[in-house]
Coordinates of C-alpha atoms in Angstrom, one line a residue:
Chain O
X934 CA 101.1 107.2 92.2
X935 CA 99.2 105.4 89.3
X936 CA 100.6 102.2 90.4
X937 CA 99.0 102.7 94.2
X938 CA 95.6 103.3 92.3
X939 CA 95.9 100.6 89.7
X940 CA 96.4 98.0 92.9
X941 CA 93.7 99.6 95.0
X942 CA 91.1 99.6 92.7
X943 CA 92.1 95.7 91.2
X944 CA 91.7 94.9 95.1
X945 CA 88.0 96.6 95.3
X946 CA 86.9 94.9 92.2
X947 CA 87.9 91.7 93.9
X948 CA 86.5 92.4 97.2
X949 CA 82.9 93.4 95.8
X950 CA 82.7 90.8 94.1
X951 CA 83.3 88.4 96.6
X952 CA 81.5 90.3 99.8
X953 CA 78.6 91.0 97.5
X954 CA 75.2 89.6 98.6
X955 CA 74.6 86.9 99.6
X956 CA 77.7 86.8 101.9
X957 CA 77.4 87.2 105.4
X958 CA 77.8 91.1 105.9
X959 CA 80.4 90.4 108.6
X960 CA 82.3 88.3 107.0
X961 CA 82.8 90.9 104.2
X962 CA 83.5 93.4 106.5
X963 CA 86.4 91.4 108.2
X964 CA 87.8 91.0 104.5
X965 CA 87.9 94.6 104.1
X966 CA 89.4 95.1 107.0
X967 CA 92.4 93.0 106.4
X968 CA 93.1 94.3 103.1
X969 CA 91.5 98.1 103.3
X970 CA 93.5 100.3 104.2
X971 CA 96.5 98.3 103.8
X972 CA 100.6 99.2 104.0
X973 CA 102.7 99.8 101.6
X974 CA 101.4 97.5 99.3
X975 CA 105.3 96.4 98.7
X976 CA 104.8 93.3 96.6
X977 CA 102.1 94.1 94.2
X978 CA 104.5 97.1 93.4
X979 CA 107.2 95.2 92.5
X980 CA 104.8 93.2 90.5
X981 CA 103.8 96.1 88.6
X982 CA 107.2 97.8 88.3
X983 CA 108.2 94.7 86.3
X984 CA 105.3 94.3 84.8
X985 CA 106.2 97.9 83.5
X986 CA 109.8 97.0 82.9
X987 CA 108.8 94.6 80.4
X988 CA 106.5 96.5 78.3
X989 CA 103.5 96.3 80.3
X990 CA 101.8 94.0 77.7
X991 CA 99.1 92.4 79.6
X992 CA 97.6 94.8 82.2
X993 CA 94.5 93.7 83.0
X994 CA 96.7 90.5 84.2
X995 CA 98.9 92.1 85.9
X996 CA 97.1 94.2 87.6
X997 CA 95.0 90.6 88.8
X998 CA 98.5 89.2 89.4
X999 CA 99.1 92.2 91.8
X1000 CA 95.8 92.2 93.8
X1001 CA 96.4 88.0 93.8
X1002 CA 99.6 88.2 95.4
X1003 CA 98.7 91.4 98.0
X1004 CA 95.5 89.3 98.7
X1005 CA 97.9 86.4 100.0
X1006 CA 99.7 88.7 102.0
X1007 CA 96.9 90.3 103.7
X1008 CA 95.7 87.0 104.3
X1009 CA 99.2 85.5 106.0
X1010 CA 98.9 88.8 108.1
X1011 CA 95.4 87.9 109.4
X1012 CA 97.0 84.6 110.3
X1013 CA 100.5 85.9 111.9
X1014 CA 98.3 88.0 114.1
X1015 CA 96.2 85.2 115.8
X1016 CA 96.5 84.5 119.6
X1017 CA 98.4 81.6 118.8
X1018 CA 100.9 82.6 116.4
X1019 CA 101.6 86.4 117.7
X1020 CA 99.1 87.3 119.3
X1021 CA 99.0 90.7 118.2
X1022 CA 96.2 93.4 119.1
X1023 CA 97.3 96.0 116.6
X1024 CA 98.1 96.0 112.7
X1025 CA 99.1 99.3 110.5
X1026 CA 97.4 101.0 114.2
X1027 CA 94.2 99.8 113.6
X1028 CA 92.4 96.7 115.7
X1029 CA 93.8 93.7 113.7
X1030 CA 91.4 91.2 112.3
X1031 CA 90.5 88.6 115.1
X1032 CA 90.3 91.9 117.4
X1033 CA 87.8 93.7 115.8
X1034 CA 86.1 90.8 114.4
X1035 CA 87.2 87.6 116.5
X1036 CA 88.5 84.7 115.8
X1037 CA 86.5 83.0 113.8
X1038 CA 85.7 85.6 111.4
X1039 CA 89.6 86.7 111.1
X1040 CA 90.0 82.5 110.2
X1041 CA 87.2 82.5 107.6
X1042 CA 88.5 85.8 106.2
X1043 CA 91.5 84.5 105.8
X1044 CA 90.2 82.0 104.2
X1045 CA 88.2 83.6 101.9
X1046 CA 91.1 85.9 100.9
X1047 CA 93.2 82.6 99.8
X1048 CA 90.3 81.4 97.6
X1049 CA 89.5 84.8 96.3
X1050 CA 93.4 85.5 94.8
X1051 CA 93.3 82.5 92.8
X1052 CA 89.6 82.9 91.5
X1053 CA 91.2 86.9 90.8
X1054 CA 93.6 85.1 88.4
X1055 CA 91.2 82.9 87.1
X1056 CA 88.8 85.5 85.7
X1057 CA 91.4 87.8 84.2
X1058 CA 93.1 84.6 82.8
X1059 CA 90.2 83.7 80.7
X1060 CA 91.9 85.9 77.4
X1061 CA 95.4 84.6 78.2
X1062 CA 95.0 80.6 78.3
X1063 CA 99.0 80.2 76.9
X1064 CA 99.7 82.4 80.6
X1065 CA 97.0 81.4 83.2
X1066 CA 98.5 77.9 84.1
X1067 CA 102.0 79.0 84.8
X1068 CA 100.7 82.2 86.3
X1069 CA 98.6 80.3 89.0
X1070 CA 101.2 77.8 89.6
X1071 CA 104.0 81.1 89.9
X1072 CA 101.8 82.2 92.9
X1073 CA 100.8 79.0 94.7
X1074 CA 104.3 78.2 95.0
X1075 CA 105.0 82.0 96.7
X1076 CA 102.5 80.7 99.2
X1077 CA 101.9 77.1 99.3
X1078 CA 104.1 74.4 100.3
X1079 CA 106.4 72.7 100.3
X1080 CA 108.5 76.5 100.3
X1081 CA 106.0 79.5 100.1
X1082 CA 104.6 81.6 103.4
X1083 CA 102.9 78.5 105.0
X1084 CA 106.7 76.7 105.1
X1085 CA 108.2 79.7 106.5
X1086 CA 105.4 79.8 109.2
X1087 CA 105.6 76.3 109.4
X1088 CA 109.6 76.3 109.8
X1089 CA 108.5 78.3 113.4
X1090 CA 107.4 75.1 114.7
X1091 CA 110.1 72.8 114.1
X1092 CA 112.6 72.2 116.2
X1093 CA 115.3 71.6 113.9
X1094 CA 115.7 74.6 112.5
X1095 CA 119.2 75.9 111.4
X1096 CA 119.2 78.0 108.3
X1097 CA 117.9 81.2 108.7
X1098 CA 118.2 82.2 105.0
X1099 CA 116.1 78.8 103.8
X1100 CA 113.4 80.1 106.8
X1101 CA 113.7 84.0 105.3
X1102 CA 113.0 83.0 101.4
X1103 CA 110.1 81.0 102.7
X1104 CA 108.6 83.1 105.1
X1105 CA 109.2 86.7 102.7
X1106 CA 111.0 85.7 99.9
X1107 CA 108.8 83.8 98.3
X1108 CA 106.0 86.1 97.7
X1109 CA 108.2 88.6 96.6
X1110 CA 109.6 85.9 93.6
X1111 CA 105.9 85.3 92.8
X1112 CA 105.3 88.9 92.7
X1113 CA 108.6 89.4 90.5
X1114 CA 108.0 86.7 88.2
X1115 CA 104.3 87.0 88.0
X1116 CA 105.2 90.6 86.8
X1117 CA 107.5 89.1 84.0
X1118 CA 105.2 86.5 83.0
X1119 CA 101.8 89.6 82.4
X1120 CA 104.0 92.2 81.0
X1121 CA 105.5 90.1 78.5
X1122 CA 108.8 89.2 79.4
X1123 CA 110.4 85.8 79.4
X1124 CA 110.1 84.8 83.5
X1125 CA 113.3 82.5 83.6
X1126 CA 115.5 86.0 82.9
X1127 CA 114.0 87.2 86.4
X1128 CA 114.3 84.2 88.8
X1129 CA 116.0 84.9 92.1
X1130 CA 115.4 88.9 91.9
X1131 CA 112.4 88.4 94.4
X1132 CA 114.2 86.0 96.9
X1133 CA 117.1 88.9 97.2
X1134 CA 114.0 91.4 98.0
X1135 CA 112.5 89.2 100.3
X1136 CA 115.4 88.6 101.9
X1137 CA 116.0 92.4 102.6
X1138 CA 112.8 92.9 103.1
X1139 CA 112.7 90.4 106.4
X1140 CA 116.4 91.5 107.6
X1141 CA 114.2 95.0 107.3
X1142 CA 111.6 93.6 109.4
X1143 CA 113.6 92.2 112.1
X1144 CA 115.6 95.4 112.8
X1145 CA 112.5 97.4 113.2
X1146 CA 111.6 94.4 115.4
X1147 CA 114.1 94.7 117.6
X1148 CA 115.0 98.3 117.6
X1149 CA 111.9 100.2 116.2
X1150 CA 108.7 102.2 118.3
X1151 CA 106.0 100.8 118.7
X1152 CA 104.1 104.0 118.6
X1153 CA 105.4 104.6 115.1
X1154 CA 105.3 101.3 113.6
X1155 CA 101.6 100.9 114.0
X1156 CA 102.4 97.5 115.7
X1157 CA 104.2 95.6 119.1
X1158 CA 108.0 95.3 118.9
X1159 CA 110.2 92.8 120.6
X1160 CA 108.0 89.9 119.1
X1161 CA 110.7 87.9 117.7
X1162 CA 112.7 87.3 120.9
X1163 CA 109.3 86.7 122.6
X1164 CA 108.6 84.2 120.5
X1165 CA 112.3 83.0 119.9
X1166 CA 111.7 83.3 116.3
X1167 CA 115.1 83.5 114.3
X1168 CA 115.8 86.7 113.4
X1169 CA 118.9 88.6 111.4
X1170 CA 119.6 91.1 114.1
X1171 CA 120.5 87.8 116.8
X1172 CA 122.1 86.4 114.3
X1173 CA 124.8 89.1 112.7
X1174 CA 123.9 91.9 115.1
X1175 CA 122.8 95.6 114.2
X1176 CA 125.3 96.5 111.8
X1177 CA 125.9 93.1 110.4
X1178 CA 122.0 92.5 109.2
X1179 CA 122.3 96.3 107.9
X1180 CA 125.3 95.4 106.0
X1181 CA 123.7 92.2 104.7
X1182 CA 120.3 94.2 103.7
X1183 CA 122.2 96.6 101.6
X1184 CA 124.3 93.8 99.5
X1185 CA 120.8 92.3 99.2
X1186 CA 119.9 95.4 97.6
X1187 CA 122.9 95.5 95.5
X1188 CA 122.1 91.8 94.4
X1189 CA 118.9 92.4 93.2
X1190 CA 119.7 95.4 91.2
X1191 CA 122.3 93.4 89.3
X1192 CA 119.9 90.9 88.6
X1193 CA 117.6 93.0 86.8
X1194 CA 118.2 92.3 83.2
X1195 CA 118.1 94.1 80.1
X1196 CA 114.7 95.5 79.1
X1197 CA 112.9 98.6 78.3
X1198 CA 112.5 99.7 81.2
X1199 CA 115.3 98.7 83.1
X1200 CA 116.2 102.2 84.2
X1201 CA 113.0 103.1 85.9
X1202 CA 112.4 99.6 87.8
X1203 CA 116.2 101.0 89.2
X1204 CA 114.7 103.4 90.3
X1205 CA 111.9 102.1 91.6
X1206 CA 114.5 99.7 93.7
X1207 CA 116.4 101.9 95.4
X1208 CA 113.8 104.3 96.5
X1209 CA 112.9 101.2 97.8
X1210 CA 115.3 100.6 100.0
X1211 CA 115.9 104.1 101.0
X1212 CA 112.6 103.5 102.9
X1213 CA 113.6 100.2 103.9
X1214 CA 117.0 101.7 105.7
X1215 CA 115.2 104.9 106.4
X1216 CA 112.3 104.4 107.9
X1217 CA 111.7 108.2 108.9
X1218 CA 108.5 108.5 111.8
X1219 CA 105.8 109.6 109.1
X1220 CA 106.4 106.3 106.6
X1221 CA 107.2 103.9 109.4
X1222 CA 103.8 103.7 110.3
X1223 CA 102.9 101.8 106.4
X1224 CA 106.0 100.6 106.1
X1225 CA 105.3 96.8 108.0
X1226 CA 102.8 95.9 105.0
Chain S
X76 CA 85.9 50.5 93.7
X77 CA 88.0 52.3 91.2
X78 CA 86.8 56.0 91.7
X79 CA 87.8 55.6 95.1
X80 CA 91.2 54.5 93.9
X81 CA 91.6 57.3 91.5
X82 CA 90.5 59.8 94.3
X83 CA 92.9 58.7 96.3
X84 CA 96.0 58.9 94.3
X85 CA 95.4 61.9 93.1
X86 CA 95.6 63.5 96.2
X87 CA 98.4 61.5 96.9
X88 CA 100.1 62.7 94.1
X89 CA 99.0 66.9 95.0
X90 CA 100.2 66.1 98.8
X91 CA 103.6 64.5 97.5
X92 CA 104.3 67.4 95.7
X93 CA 103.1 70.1 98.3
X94 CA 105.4 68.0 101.2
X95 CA 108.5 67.4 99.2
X96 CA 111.5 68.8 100.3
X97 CA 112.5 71.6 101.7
X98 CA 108.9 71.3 103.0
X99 CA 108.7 71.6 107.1
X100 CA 108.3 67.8 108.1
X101 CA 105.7 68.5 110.7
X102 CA 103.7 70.5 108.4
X103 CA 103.7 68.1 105.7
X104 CA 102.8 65.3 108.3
X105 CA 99.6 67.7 109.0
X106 CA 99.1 67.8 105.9
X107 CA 98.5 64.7 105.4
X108 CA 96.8 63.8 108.5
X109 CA 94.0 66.0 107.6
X110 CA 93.4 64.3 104.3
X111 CA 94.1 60.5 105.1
X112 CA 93.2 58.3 105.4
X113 CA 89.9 60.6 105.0
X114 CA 86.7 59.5 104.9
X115 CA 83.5 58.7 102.2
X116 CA 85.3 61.0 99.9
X117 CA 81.3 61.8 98.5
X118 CA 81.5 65.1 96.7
X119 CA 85.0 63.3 94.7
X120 CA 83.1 60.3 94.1
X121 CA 80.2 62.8 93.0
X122 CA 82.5 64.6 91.0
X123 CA 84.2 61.8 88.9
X124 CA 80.2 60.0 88.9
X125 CA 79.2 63.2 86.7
X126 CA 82.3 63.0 84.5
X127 CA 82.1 59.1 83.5
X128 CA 78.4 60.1 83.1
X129 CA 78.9 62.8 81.0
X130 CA 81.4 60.7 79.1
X131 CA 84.5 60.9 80.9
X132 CA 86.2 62.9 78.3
X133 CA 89.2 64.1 80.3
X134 CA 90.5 61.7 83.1
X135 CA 92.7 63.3 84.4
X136 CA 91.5 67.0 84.8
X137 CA 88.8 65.3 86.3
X138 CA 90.7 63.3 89.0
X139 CA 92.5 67.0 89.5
X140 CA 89.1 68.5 90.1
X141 CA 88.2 65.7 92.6
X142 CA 91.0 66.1 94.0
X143 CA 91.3 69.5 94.5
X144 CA 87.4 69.4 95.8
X145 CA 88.3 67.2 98.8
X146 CA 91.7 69.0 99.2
X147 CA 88.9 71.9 99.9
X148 CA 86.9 69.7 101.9
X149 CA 89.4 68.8 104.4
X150 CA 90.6 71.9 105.0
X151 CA 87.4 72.9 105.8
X152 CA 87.3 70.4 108.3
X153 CA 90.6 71.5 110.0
X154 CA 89.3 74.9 110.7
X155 CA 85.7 73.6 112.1
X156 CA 87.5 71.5 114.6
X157 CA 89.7 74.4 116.1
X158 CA 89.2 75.1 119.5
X159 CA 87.6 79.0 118.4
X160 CA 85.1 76.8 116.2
X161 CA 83.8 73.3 117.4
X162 CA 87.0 72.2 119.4
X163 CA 86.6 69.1 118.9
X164 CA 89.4 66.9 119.9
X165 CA 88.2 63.5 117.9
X166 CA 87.3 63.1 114.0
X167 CA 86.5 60.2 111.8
X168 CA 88.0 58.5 115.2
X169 CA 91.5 59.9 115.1
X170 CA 92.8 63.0 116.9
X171 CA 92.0 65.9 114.5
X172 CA 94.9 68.2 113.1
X173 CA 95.1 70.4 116.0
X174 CA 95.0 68.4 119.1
X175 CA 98.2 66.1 116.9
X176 CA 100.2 69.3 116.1
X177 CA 99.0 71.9 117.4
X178 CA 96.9 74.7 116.3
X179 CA 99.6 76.8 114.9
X180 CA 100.4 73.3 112.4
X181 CA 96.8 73.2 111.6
X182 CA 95.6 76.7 110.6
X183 CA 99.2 76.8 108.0
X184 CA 98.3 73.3 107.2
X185 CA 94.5 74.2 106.4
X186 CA 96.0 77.2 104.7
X187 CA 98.3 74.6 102.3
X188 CA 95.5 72.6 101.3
X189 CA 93.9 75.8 100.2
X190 CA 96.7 76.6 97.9
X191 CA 97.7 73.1 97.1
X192 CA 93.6 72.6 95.7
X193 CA 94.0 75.5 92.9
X194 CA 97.9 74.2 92.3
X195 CA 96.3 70.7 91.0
X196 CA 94.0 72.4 88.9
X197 CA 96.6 74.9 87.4
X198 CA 98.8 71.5 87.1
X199 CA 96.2 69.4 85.4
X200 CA 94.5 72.9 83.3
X201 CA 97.4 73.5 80.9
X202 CA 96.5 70.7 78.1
X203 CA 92.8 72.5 78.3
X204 CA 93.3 76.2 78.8
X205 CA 89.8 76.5 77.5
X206 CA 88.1 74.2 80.6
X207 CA 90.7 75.7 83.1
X208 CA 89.5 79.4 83.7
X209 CA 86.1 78.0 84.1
X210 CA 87.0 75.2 86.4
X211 CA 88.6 77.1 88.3
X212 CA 86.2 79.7 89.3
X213 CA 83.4 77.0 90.0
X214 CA 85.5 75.3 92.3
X215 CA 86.2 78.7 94.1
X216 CA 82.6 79.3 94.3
X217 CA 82.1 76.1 96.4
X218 CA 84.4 77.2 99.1
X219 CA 84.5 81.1 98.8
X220 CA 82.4 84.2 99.1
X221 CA 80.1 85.3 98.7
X222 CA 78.2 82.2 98.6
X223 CA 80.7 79.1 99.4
X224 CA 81.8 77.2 102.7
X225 CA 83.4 80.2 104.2
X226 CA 79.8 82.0 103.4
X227 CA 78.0 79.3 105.3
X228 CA 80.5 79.3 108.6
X229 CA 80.2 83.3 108.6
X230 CA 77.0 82.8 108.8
X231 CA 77.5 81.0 112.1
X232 CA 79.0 84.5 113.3
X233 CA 75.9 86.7 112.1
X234 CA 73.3 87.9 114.4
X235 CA 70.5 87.5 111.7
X236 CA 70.8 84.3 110.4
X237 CA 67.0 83.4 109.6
X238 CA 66.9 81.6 106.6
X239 CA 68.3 78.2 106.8
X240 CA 68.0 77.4 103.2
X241 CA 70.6 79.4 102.6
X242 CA 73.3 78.7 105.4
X243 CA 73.0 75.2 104.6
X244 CA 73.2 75.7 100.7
X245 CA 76.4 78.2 101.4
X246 CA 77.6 75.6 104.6
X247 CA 77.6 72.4 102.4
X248 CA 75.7 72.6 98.9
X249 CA 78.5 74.7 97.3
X250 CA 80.5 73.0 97.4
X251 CA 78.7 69.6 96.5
X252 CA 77.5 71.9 93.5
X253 CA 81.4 72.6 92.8
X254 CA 81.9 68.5 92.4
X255 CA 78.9 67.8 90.3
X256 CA 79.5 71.4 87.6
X257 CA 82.8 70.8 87.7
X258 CA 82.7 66.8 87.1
X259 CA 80.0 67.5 84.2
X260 CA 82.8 70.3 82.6
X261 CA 86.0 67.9 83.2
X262 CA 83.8 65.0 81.3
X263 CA 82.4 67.1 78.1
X264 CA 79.2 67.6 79.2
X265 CA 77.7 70.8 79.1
X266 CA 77.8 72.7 83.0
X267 CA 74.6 74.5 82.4
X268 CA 72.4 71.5 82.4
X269 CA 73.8 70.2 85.9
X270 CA 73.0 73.6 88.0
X271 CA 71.1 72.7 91.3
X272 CA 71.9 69.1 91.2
X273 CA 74.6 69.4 93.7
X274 CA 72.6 72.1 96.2
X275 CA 70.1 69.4 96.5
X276 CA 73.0 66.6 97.8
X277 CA 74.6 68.9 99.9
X278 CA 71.4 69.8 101.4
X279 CA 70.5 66.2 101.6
X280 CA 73.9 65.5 103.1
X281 CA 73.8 68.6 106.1
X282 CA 70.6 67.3 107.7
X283 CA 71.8 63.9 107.3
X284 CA 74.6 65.3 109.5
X285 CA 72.1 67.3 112.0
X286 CA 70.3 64.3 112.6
X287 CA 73.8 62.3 113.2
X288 CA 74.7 65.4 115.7
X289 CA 71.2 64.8 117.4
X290 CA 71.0 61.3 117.5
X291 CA 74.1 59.5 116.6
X292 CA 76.7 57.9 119.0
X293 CA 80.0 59.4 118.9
X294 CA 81.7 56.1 119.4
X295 CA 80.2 54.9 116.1
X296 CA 80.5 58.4 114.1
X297 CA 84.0 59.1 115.5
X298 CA 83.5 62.3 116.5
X299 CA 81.3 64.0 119.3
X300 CA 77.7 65.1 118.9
X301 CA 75.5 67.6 120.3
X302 CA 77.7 70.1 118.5
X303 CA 74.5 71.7 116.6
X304 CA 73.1 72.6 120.3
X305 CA 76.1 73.5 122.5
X306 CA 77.2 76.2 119.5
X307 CA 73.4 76.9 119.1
X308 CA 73.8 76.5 115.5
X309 CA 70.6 75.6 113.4
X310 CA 69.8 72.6 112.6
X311 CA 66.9 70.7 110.3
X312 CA 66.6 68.7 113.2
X313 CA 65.3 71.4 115.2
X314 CA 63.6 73.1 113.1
X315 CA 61.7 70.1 111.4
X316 CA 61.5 67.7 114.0
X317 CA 63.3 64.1 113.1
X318 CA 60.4 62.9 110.7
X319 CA 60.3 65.9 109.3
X320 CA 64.2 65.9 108.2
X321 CA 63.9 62.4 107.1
X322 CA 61.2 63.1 104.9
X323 CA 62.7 66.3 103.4
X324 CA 65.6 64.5 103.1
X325 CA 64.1 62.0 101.1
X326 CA 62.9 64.9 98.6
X327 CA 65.7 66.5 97.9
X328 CA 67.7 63.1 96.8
X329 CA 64.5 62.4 94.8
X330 CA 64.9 66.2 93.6
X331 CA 68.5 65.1 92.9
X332 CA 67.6 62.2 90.8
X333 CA 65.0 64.2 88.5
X334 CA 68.2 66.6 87.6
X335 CA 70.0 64.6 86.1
X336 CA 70.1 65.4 82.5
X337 CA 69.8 62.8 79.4
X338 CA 73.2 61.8 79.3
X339 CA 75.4 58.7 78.6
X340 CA 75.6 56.9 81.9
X341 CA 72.8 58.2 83.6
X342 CA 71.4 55.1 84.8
X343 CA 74.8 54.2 86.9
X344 CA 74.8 58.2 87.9
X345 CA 70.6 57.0 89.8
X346 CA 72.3 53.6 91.0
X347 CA 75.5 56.0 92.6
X348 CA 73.0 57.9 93.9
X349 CA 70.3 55.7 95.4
X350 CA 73.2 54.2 96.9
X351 CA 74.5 56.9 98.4
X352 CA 71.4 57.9 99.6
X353 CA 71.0 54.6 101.8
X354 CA 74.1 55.3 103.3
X355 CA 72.9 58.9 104.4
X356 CA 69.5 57.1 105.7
X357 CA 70.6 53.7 107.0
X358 CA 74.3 54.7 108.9
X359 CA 74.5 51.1 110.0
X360 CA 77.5 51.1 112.5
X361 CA 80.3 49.6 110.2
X362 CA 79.8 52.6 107.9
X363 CA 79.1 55.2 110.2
X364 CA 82.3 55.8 111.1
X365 CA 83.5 56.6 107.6
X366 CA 79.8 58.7 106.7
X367 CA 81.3 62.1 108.0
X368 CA 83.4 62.4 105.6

């Protein structure tokens, strides 16, 4: 698919550049790691698809705007992974970061992987000074606080916390807005026509996440199962029950298609949308393994 | 002093923004608590030095970039005091991030300020889309890889690390060199003529920090020492003796001083610096306690 390629290869260039010498060779190699081979690259898809929809003006941008916003994500998963969020062993069914590497070097690569999306932005932004600004600020909010990833992580250790859909568009939907809007705003389109697209994606996306949580293999899903009641984390499937999050997921679905709006390539981002969430509902043994990504 | 005012209401300002609603409250209170009440604020006070000496041309992308530098800075500082790095329970005489909320609330908090540095900059860039490209990739370069903070604490994780130069350049220089390129471009001076400048003060600055850690008293520098040893790190003190540092130190600030470009104020940029020099060298016990900033 010329979108997988397009992302993998905007993720290389940003990775040589910043594990070229003189970085500490291990260091690079626990970058790679987080980001190499990777899922299903969900997010910078979306970003492209839109990209796409809108006329695909800016691709060089977009294509930064993609790696920026995957880079984030791999990051956050290096972090989720750590022995004191979920202490998890096994990512995609490889080592996870602070396994193969340890913790420190997981904690600097994430670091590194933060710093690096935003300098990604900033050297494609050079030729596009009217973008760049709102562009950056696009994907710090998808991450940042005071309601990107780090507030949904951060909504995990609050006591008071009593709306899963507020913890959901932090924790998932957020990132998948940046990515949609990031996408308007590099392929030409006007971003305030596509606001609230990526929250509905996100949203699906988690209630996704939290089924295969509860009721998936850990064999096939590359990853342990059950952590959600083990770390009496909120989750969709405790709150509305198995048929009640499915139910939920597919209106999700249904929401975001209807907020796609009129533009050239409205039809094929359609399309791209409910294969989509055919794998989401799916998730058949031989995809399930990329499909947490 | 009114850079130290500026300083900090510009980070005032990032951090009001970051912990607004519907931020997490704990998260926004670690947020803060890893940023004030802070301490010498030196590679800020660097940063908006070099702009009023270059001119001062553009206030307030400068107090952004000084911002956004110690925004780096403390970050930084949340991740060296985790128990997988130093584990150190105490800084600037308060109970660092972790040890007040818990490590989970200081890795997402670290990861905020992260973010929440490139936001101010995409915030303040817009009125000068031809600074803000640039600006942004120096300041990533301070605190990045190959060669930034992140570069200098992987190096702490490397088998090989011979050349201490270069760890200490990568460890603190960068992103001392960050604050003085990026205070020279936020003031209309010219970037190129201010290379090295900032290597030297951040190399000045880490031994004046190994000899603190070898002979300073924790209940006077508000954290504890002997970290250098127990994490067998390197250290100019050990490799150079104490004499030795102190006189190298004292070369590279007069280094410093012969880098300094003909500009408008550079006789108050020498007075800033001899200045802070004498801090570095005299650490009398009322300032100590705020040196490790």
């Amino acid at each position: 698919m010329e979108s997988r390629r397009r992302i993998d290869r905007a993720l290389k260039s940003c990775l040589d550049q910043a594990t070229a010498a003189p970085c500490p060779p291990r260091l690079g190699d626990a970058m790679r790691h987080a980001v190499f081979p990777g899922g299903a690259r969900f997010r910078p898809e979306f970003c492209l698809a839109v990209a796409e929809a809108c006329g695909g003006a800016h691709p060089a941008l977009a294509d930064a705007a993609a790696a920026a916003i995957e880079l984030l994500h791999c990051a956050s998963l290096v972090y989720d992974d750590l022995p004191c969020f979920d202490d998890a062993a096994v990512r995609r069914g490889h080592p996870t970061v602070h396994a193969a590497f340890g913790e420190e070097l997981a904690i600097l690569a994430g670091n590194a992987l933060i710093v690096l999306a935003f300098d990604a932005l900033a050297r494609a932004g050079g030729p596009h000074p009217h973008l760049l600004p709102g562009l950056l600020r696009v994907v710090a909010r998808g991450v940042g606080g005071p309601s990107g990833i780090v507030a949904g992580q951060g909504w995990e250790s609050e006591a008071g916390l009593d709306d899963l859909g507020r913890y959901h568009r932090a924790k998932t939907g957020a990132l998948f807005e940046a990515a949609v809007i990031a996408g308007a705003m590099t392929g030409g389109g006007d971003p305030l026509q596509w606001t609230g697209l990526g929250y509905r994606l996100g949203e699906a996306y988690q209630i996704a996440d939290d089924i295969r949580d509860a009721y998936g293999r850990p064999e096939l899903l590359g990853k342990p199962v059950g952590q959600d009641r083990a770390h009496h984390r909120p989750s969709a499937v405790r709150e509305l029950g198995l048929d009640g999050a499915t139910g939920h997921l597919n209106e999700l679905v249904d929401q975001a298609a209807g907020r796609i709006p009129a533009c050239a390539g409205r039809n094929d981002l359609l399309a791209h949308l409910r294969r989509w969430s055919e794998q989401l509902l799916a998730a058949p043994p031989p995809l399930a393994a990329s499909l947490h990504s």
